[in-house]
């Protein structure tokens, strides 16, 4: 092999970079970490179904923001006919009282930084 | 024809994944076994190819030169386009790898005013290539959020910058659009320019369609299908820590995305995509043009047995002197012996 030293160093750097997720996660020791949500104690039903909320809550919140702030509409009729006030602070955060133990769990896990809290005060629980 | 064949191949791969997961329920095949095989093929194949290249000897300096060679001190030389030092080569390689300098120098031959041949600059291919490669890099790094726990700061930073426009929720990344646009341009260029279409092969179209498929499924998964990303990260972390476990409830489209990425990984070392490594190992780029300063001896020259004139004269000096032939080195006089006799 010609220029063996350079080629092997180059290959080693490449393999090290490509396997970054493996050794980084191994070093942090958090490979088994899973988000654990603290669910509201006084309520079992969210505005919409759990599956819908899991996938689409960001769109729902975005629609609520547009409807409330831009169109002045504040009443939301859910799929099951129940009516809710379109408000993050008054409706969502009434049950989900702790951002760190609910929102942040999944958001931090998958690296999502929503800009809700640019304006809203984040609830820190009781 | 080549383009259609490539498109059909990619669609077949998509169909295979959809069938396998939806009809066959082969989650552990598409979620665990195929990714492992793909990464082994990728790393193994890549190392194999690089070692193969490293075995080919490069006895002489063969850099492509694009400027005045270094010669006499009062003749100005191109330090980076015709480098004669290690540092010059380093700059040249950096310009090539980071800014695609040789592609930037691309020219277009045209016939102007009836019969005049003119050469003009053409930067479209360079622009498309830069846009494609850099957005691909950003997308690649962005995906680390699914592969690392905790997520390193630079991934978060990159996401913030990339989603700076805050269009929609989840935010639409600029690079998604640029990647898609650049890929589209690179594909249309092959299809629309007759000369380029003439030289385009299946293995030129296939990666383009494959990447378009990956981009399409990725954008669909982020903005329209919205599958369980927490579940996906659990799956990837399981794979990375060699304790694979399938998470329930992940949309089949994710497996299509994953299968296309696995195909790309497995295909990579055996395709033109190896220019990722090849660019570092191009002798026409990474050698200093110092042939005038350093003597490069062919390392595999067979040892030739030579008999120099000096040795010849040593062998026959006496006879040459006796015959009256001129010699370089006069025979040593043997005074002591001569006197005795």
Coordinates of C-alpha atoms in Angstrom, one line a residue:
Chain A
X1 CA 0.0 0.0 0.0
X2 CA 1.3 3.4 -0.9
X3 CA 1.1 6.3 1.6
X4 CA -0.3 3.8 4.0
X5 CA 0.0 6.2 7.0
X6 CA -2.0 8.9 5.4
X7 CA -4.7 6.6 4.0
X8 CA -5.1 4.8 7.4
X9 CA -5.4 8.1 9.3
X10 CA -7.9 9.3 6.8
X11 CA -10.0 6.2 7.0
X12 CA -9.8 6.2 10.8
X13 CA -11.1 9.8 10.9
X14 CA -13.9 8.9 8.5
X15 CA -15.0 5.9 10.5
X16 CA -14.8 7.9 13.7
X17 CA -17.0 10.6 12.2
X18 CA -19.6 8.1 10.8
X19 CA -19.8 6.2 14.0
X20 CA -20.2 9.4 16.0
X21 CA -23.8 8.6 17.1
X22 CA -22.7 5.2 18.5
X23 CA -19.8 6.3 20.7
X24 CA -21.4 9.7 21.6
X25 CA -24.5 8.0 22.9
X26 CA -22.5 5.2 24.5
X27 CA -20.3 7.8 26.3
X28 CA -23.3 9.7 27.5
X29 CA -24.9 6.5 28.8
X30 CA -28.4 7.7 27.9
X31 CA -29.1 5.2 25.1
X32 CA -31.9 3.7 27.1
X33 CA -33.4 7.1 28.0
X34 CA -37.1 7.4 27.1
X35 CA -39.4 10.4 27.6
X36 CA -41.6 10.0 30.6
X37 CA -44.6 12.3 30.6
X38 CA -46.4 13.5 33.7
X39 CA -50.0 13.3 32.8
X40 CA -52.7 15.6 34.4
X41 CA -54.2 14.0 37.5
X42 CA -57.6 15.7 37.3
X43 CA -58.4 15.0 33.7
X44 CA -58.2 11.9 31.4
X45 CA -59.4 13.4 28.1
X46 CA -57.5 16.0 26.1
X47 CA -59.2 18.4 23.6
X48 CA -58.9 15.7 20.9
X49 CA -57.9 12.0 21.0
X50 CA -54.5 11.1 22.2
X51 CA -53.3 9.9 18.8
X52 CA -54.5 13.1 17.2
X53 CA -52.8 15.2 19.8
X54 CA -49.5 13.3 19.6
X55 CA -49.3 13.9 15.8
X56 CA -51.0 17.2 15.2
X57 CA -50.9 19.2 18.5
X58 CA -48.5 21.7 16.8
X59 CA -50.9 22.3 14.0
X60 CA -53.8 22.6 16.4
X61 CA -51.9 25.2 18.5
X62 CA -50.9 27.0 15.3
X63 CA -54.5 27.2 14.2
X64 CA -55.6 28.3 17.6
X65 CA -53.0 31.0 17.6
X66 CA -54.1 32.3 14.1
X67 CA -57.8 32.1 15.0
X68 CA -57.5 33.8 18.4
X69 CA -54.8 36.4 17.7
X70 CA -55.6 37.3 14.1
X71 CA -59.3 36.6 13.7
X72 CA -60.4 37.1 17.3
X73 CA -62.2 33.8 17.4
X74 CA -61.8 32.0 20.7
X75 CA -64.3 29.1 20.6
X76 CA -63.1 25.7 19.5
X77 CA -65.5 22.8 18.8
X78 CA -63.8 19.5 19.2
X79 CA -64.4 16.3 17.3
X80 CA -66.7 15.0 20.0
X81 CA -68.7 18.3 20.1
X82 CA -67.2 19.7 23.3
X83 CA -66.4 23.3 23.3
X84 CA -63.1 24.8 24.4
X85 CA -61.6 28.2 24.7
X86 CA -58.7 28.5 22.2
X87 CA -56.0 29.5 24.6
X88 CA -52.7 27.9 25.4
X89 CA -52.5 29.5 28.9
X90 CA -56.1 29.0 29.9
X91 CA -57.0 25.6 28.3
X92 CA -53.8 23.6 27.7
X93 CA -51.8 24.7 30.6
X94 CA -54.8 24.4 33.0
X95 CA -54.1 20.6 33.0
X96 CA -50.6 20.4 31.8
X97 CA -49.2 22.5 34.6
X98 CA -45.5 21.7 34.2
X99 CA -43.7 22.4 31.0
X100 CA -40.5 20.6 32.0
X101 CA -42.3 17.4 32.9
X102 CA -44.7 17.3 29.9
X103 CA -43.7 19.4 26.9
X104 CA -40.0 19.3 27.3
X105 CA -39.8 15.5 27.8
X106 CA -40.5 14.7 24.1
X107 CA -39.3 18.0 22.6
X108 CA -35.9 17.6 24.2
X109 CA -35.8 13.9 23.2
X110 CA -36.2 14.7 19.5
X111 CA -34.6 18.1 19.5
X112 CA -37.7 20.3 18.9
X113 CA -37.6 23.9 20.0
X114 CA -41.1 25.3 19.7
X115 CA -41.4 29.1 19.8
X116 CA -44.5 29.1 22.0
X117 CA -42.4 30.3 24.9
X118 CA -41.0 33.3 23.1
X119 CA -44.2 35.0 24.2
X120 CA -45.9 32.7 26.7
X121 CA -44.7 32.3 30.2
X122 CA -43.7 28.7 30.7
X123 CA -45.5 27.0 33.6
X124 CA -43.2 25.4 36.2
X125 CA -45.7 23.4 38.0
X126 CA -47.2 24.3 41.4
Chain B
X1 CA -34.5 5.1 -21.4
X2 CA -31.8 5.1 -18.8
X3 CA -33.8 7.6 -16.8
X4 CA -37.0 5.6 -17.0
X5 CA -35.1 2.5 -15.9
X6 CA -33.7 4.3 -12.9
X7 CA -37.1 5.7 -12.0
X8 CA -38.6 2.2 -12.3
X9 CA -35.9 0.8 -10.1
X10 CA -36.5 3.4 -7.3
X11 CA -40.3 2.9 -7.6
X12 CA -39.7 -0.9 -7.3
X13 CA -37.7 -0.3 -4.1
X14 CA -40.5 1.8 -2.7
X15 CA -43.0 -0.9 -3.6
X16 CA -40.9 -3.5 -2.0
X17 CA -40.8 -1.6 1.3
X18 CA -44.5 -0.9 1.2
X19 CA -45.4 -4.5 0.5
X20 CA -42.9 -5.9 3.0
X21 CA -44.1 -3.7 5.8
X22 CA -47.8 -3.3 5.0
X23 CA -48.7 -6.7 3.6
X24 CA -45.9 -8.9 5.0
X25 CA -45.5 -7.3 8.4
X26 CA -41.7 -7.7 8.1
X27 CA -40.9 -4.9 10.5
X28 CA -37.8 -6.5 11.9
X29 CA -36.5 -7.1 8.4
X30 CA -36.9 -3.5 7.2
X31 CA -36.3 -1.9 10.6
X32 CA -33.4 -3.9 11.9
X33 CA -31.8 -6.4 9.5
X34 CA -31.7 -4.2 6.4
X35 CA -30.2 -1.2 8.2
X36 CA -27.5 -3.3 9.8
X37 CA -26.6 -4.9 6.5
X38 CA -26.6 -1.5 4.8
X39 CA -24.2 0.0 7.3
X40 CA -21.9 -3.0 7.2
X41 CA -21.9 -2.8 3.4
X42 CA -21.3 0.9 3.5
X43 CA -18.3 0.9 5.8
X44 CA -16.9 -2.4 4.6
X45 CA -17.3 -1.6 1.0
X46 CA -15.9 1.9 1.4
X47 CA -12.8 0.7 3.2
X48 CA -12.3 -2.0 0.6
X49 CA -12.5 0.5 -2.2
X50 CA -10.1 2.9 -0.5
X51 CA -7.5 0.2 0.2
X52 CA -7.8 -0.8 -3.4
X53 CA -7.0 2.7 -4.5
X54 CA -4.2 3.0 -2.0
X55 CA -2.6 -0.1 -3.6
X56 CA -2.3 1.6 -7.0
X57 CA 1.1 3.2 -7.2
X58 CA 1.5 6.8 -8.2
X59 CA 5.2 6.9 -9.1
X60 CA 5.3 10.4 -10.7
X61 CA 3.7 13.7 -10.1
X62 CA 0.7 14.0 -12.3
X63 CA -1.1 17.1 -11.1
X64 CA -3.4 18.9 -13.5
X65 CA -1.9 22.4 -13.7
X66 CA -4.0 25.5 -14.2
X67 CA -1.3 28.2 -13.9
X68 CA 2.3 29.1 -14.2
X69 CA 4.6 26.4 -12.8
X70 CA 7.2 27.4 -10.2
X71 CA 10.5 27.9 -12.1
X72 CA 12.9 30.8 -11.9
X73 CA 12.4 33.1 -8.9
X74 CA 11.6 36.2 -11.1
X75 CA 8.8 34.4 -12.9
X76 CA 5.6 34.7 -10.9
X77 CA 4.0 31.2 -10.4
X78 CA 0.4 30.2 -9.4
X79 CA 0.9 29.1 -5.9
X80 CA -2.5 27.3 -5.6
X81 CA -3.4 26.4 -9.2
X82 CA 0.0 24.9 -9.8
X83 CA 1.2 24.3 -6.2
X84 CA 4.8 23.3 -5.6
X85 CA 4.6 23.1 -1.8
X86 CA 2.6 21.0 0.7
X87 CA 0.8 24.1 1.9
X88 CA -0.1 25.1 -1.7
X89 CA -1.6 21.6 -2.2
X90 CA -3.5 22.0 1.1
X91 CA -5.1 25.2 -0.1
X92 CA -5.8 23.7 -3.5
X93 CA -7.5 20.7 -1.9
X94 CA -9.5 22.9 0.4
X95 CA -10.7 25.0 -2.4
X96 CA -11.6 21.9 -4.4
X97 CA -13.4 20.1 -1.6
X98 CA -15.2 23.1 0.0
X99 CA -15.9 25.2 -3.0
X100 CA -15.7 22.9 -6.0
X101 CA -13.1 25.1 -7.7
X102 CA -12.6 23.0 -10.7
X103 CA -16.3 22.9 -11.4
X104 CA -16.3 26.7 -11.0
X105 CA -13.8 27.0 -13.8
X106 CA -16.2 25.2 -16.1
X107 CA -16.5 26.8 -19.5
X108 CA -19.0 26.5 -22.3
X109 CA -18.0 26.4 -26.0
X110 CA -20.3 28.3 -28.3
X111 CA -20.3 29.4 -31.9
X112 CA -20.9 33.1 -32.0
X113 CA -21.4 35.4 -35.0
X114 CA -21.7 32.5 -37.5
X115 CA -18.3 31.0 -37.4
X116 CA -16.4 32.2 -34.3
X117 CA -15.8 29.7 -31.5
X118 CA -16.1 31.4 -28.1
X119 CA -15.6 30.1 -24.6
X120 CA -17.7 31.6 -21.9
X121 CA -18.1 30.9 -18.2
X122 CA -21.0 28.7 -17.1
X123 CA -21.8 28.5 -13.4
X124 CA -25.1 26.7 -13.4
X125 CA -23.8 23.3 -12.8
X126 CA -21.5 24.6 -10.1
X127 CA -24.3 26.4 -8.4
X128 CA -26.6 23.4 -8.5
X129 CA -23.8 21.2 -7.1
X130 CA -22.9 23.6 -4.3
X131 CA -26.6 24.0 -3.4
X132 CA -27.1 20.2 -3.5
X133 CA -24.1 19.2 -1.5
X134 CA -24.3 21.8 1.2
X135 CA -28.0 21.3 1.8
X136 CA -27.4 17.5 1.9
X137 CA -24.7 18.1 4.5
X138 CA -27.0 20.2 6.6
X139 CA -29.8 17.6 6.3
X140 CA -27.4 14.9 7.3
X141 CA -26.2 16.7 10.4
X142 CA -29.8 17.7 11.3
X143 CA -30.8 14.0 11.3
X144 CA -28.4 13.5 14.2
X145 CA -31.2 14.5 16.4
X146 CA -32.6 11.0 15.8
X147 CA -29.3 9.3 16.4
X148 CA -27.8 10.9 19.5
X149 CA -29.0 11.2 23.1
X150 CA -28.5 13.9 24.4
X151 CA -28.5 15.9 21.2
X152 CA -25.3 17.8 20.7
X153 CA -25.6 21.6 20.7
X154 CA -24.5 22.1 17.1
X155 CA -27.5 20.1 15.9
X156 CA -29.9 22.3 17.7
X157 CA -28.1 25.4 16.5
X158 CA -28.2 24.2 12.9
X159 CA -31.9 23.5 13.1
X160 CA -32.6 26.9 14.5
X161 CA -30.6 28.6 11.7
X162 CA -32.2 26.3 9.0
X163 CA -35.7 26.9 10.3
X164 CA -35.0 30.6 10.7
X165 CA -38.0 31.6 8.4
X166 CA -40.4 29.9 10.8
X167 CA -42.8 28.9 8.0
X168 CA -45.5 26.5 9.3
X169 CA -45.4 24.0 12.1
X170 CA -43.2 22.1 12.4
X171 CA -41.1 24.7 10.7
X172 CA -40.2 24.1 7.1
X173 CA -36.4 24.0 6.7
X174 CA -34.8 26.1 4.0
X175 CA -32.5 23.2 3.1
X176 CA -35.4 20.9 2.4
X177 CA -36.5 23.3 -0.4
X178 CA -32.9 23.9 -1.6
X179 CA -32.1 20.2 -1.7
X180 CA -35.2 19.4 -3.6
X181 CA -34.7 22.3 -6.0
X182 CA -31.0 21.5 -6.6
X183 CA -31.8 17.8 -7.2
X184 CA -34.5 18.8 -9.6
X185 CA -32.1 21.0 -11.5
X186 CA -29.4 18.3 -11.7
X187 CA -32.0 15.9 -13.0
X188 CA -33.5 18.3 -15.5
X189 CA -30.1 19.2 -16.7
X190 CA -29.4 15.6 -17.6
X191 CA -32.7 15.3 -19.4
X192 CA -32.8 18.6 -21.2
X193 CA -29.3 19.1 -22.6
X194 CA -28.9 16.7 -25.5
X195 CA -25.2 16.2 -25.1
X196 CA -25.5 15.5 -21.3
X197 CA -28.4 13.2 -21.9
X198 CA -26.4 11.3 -24.4
X199 CA -23.6 10.5 -21.9
X200 CA -26.0 9.9 -18.9
X201 CA -26.1 6.3 -17.7
X202 CA -28.4 4.4 -15.4
X203 CA -26.0 4.9 -12.6
X204 CA -26.2 8.7 -13.2
X205 CA -30.0 8.8 -12.9
X206 CA -30.4 6.2 -10.2
X207 CA -28.8 8.2 -7.3
X208 CA -30.8 11.2 -8.4
X209 CA -34.1 9.4 -8.3
X210 CA -33.1 7.6 -5.1
X211 CA -32.3 10.9 -3.4
X212 CA -35.5 12.5 -4.8
X213 CA -37.4 9.5 -3.2
X214 CA -35.6 10.0 0.1
X215 CA -36.3 13.7 0.1
X216 CA -40.0 13.2 -0.9
X217 CA -40.6 10.6 1.8
X218 CA -38.7 12.7 4.4
X219 CA -40.7 15.9 3.7
X220 CA -44.0 13.9 3.7
X221 CA -43.1 12.4 7.0
X222 CA -42.2 15.7 8.6
X223 CA -45.1 17.8 7.3
X224 CA -48.0 15.6 6.1
X225 CA -48.0 12.1 7.6
X226 CA -46.5 13.0 11.0
X227 CA -45.6 9.7 12.3
X228 CA -44.4 9.0 15.9
X229 CA -40.9 10.6 15.9
X230 CA -40.4 9.5 19.6
X231 CA -40.9 5.9 18.5
X232 CA -38.5 6.4 15.6
X233 CA -35.8 7.7 17.9
X234 CA -36.4 4.7 20.2
X235 CA -35.8 2.5 17.2
X236 CA -32.6 4.2 16.1
X237 CA -31.2 4.3 19.6
X238 CA -31.9 0.6 19.9
X239 CA -30.1 0.0 16.7
X240 CA -27.1 2.1 17.7
X241 CA -26.8 0.5 21.1
X242 CA -27.0 -3.0 19.5
X243 CA -30.2 -3.8 21.3
X244 CA -32.6 -3.5 18.4
X245 CA -36.3 -3.4 19.2
X246 CA -39.2 -2.5 16.9
X247 CA -41.5 0.2 18.2
X248 CA -45.1 -0.3 17.4
X249 CA -47.2 2.2 15.5
X250 CA -44.6 3.8 13.2
X251 CA -46.1 4.7 9.9
X252 CA -45.2 2.5 6.9
X253 CA -43.9 5.6 5.0
X254 CA -41.1 5.7 7.6
X255 CA -40.0 2.3 6.5
X256 CA -40.0 3.4 2.9
X257 CA -37.8 6.3 3.8
X258 CA -35.5 4.1 5.8
X259 CA -35.3 1.4 3.1
X260 CA -34.3 4.0 0.5
X261 CA -31.6 5.4 2.8
X262 CA -30.3 1.9 3.4
X263 CA -30.3 1.3 -0.4
X264 CA -28.2 4.5 -0.7
X265 CA -25.8 3.4 1.9
X266 CA -25.4 -0.1 0.5
X267 CA -25.0 1.3 -3.1
X268 CA -22.7 4.0 -2.1
X269 CA -19.3 2.3 -2.1
X270 CA -19.9 0.6 -5.5
X271 CA -21.0 3.7 -7.3
X272 CA -19.8 7.1 -8.5
X273 CA -20.9 8.5 -5.1
X274 CA -17.5 7.4 -3.9
X275 CA -16.2 10.7 -5.1
X276 CA -16.8 11.6 -1.4
X277 CA -13.5 9.8 -0.7
X278 CA -12.1 9.9 -4.2
X279 CA -11.8 13.7 -4.1
X280 CA -9.2 13.4 -1.3
X281 CA -7.3 10.7 -3.2
X282 CA -7.0 12.2 -6.7
X283 CA -3.4 12.3 -7.7
X284 CA -4.1 15.0 -10.2
X285 CA -5.2 17.2 -7.3
X286 CA -3.3 16.2 -4.2
X287 CA 0.3 16.1 -5.6
X288 CA 2.6 19.1 -5.5
X289 CA 4.0 19.9 -8.9
X290 CA 7.6 19.9 -7.8
X291 CA 9.1 17.8 -10.6
X292 CA 11.7 20.5 -11.3
X293 CA 12.9 20.6 -7.7
X294 CA 12.7 17.0 -6.5
X295 CA 13.8 13.9 -8.4
X296 CA 11.0 11.3 -8.2
X297 CA 12.4 7.8 -8.7
X298 CA 10.0 5.2 -9.9
X299 CA 9.7 2.9 -6.8
X300 CA 9.2 -0.3 -8.8
X301 CA 12.1 0.2 -11.1
X302 CA 13.7 -3.3 -11.4
X303 CA 17.3 -3.3 -10.2
X304 CA 19.4 -3.0 -13.4
X305 CA 22.9 -4.5 -13.3
X306 CA 25.2 -1.8 -14.8
X307 CA 28.8 -1.9 -15.8
X308 CA 30.2 1.6 -15.9
X309 CA 33.0 2.9 -18.1
X310 CA 35.2 3.2 -15.0
X311 CA 34.7 -0.4 -14.2
X312 CA 35.4 -1.3 -17.8
X313 CA 38.6 0.6 -17.7
X314 CA 39.6 -1.1 -14.5
X315 CA 39.1 -4.4 -16.2
X316 CA 41.2 -3.6 -19.3
X317 CA 43.5 -0.7 -18.3
X318 CA 46.7 -2.6 -18.9
X319 CA 45.7 -3.9 -22.3
X320 CA 44.4 -0.4 -23.3
X321 CA 47.7 1.2 -22.3
X322 CA 49.6 -1.5 -24.0
X323 CA 47.6 -0.9 -27.2
X324 CA 48.2 2.8 -26.9
X325 CA 44.6 3.8 -26.1
X326 CA 44.0 6.8 -23.9
X327 CA 42.8 6.1 -20.4
X328 CA 41.1 8.3 -17.9
X329 CA 43.0 7.0 -15.0
X330 CA 46.7 6.3 -15.5
X331 CA 47.9 2.9 -14.4
X332 CA 49.7 3.0 -11.2
X333 CA 53.4 2.7 -11.7
X334 CA 54.9 -0.3 -10.0
X335 CA 58.3 1.0 -9.4
X336 CA 59.5 -1.4 -6.8
X337 CA 58.7 -4.5 -8.8
X338 CA 60.0 -3.1 -12.1
X339 CA 63.4 -2.3 -10.6
X340 CA 63.8 -5.7 -9.2
X341 CA 63.3 -7.4 -12.5

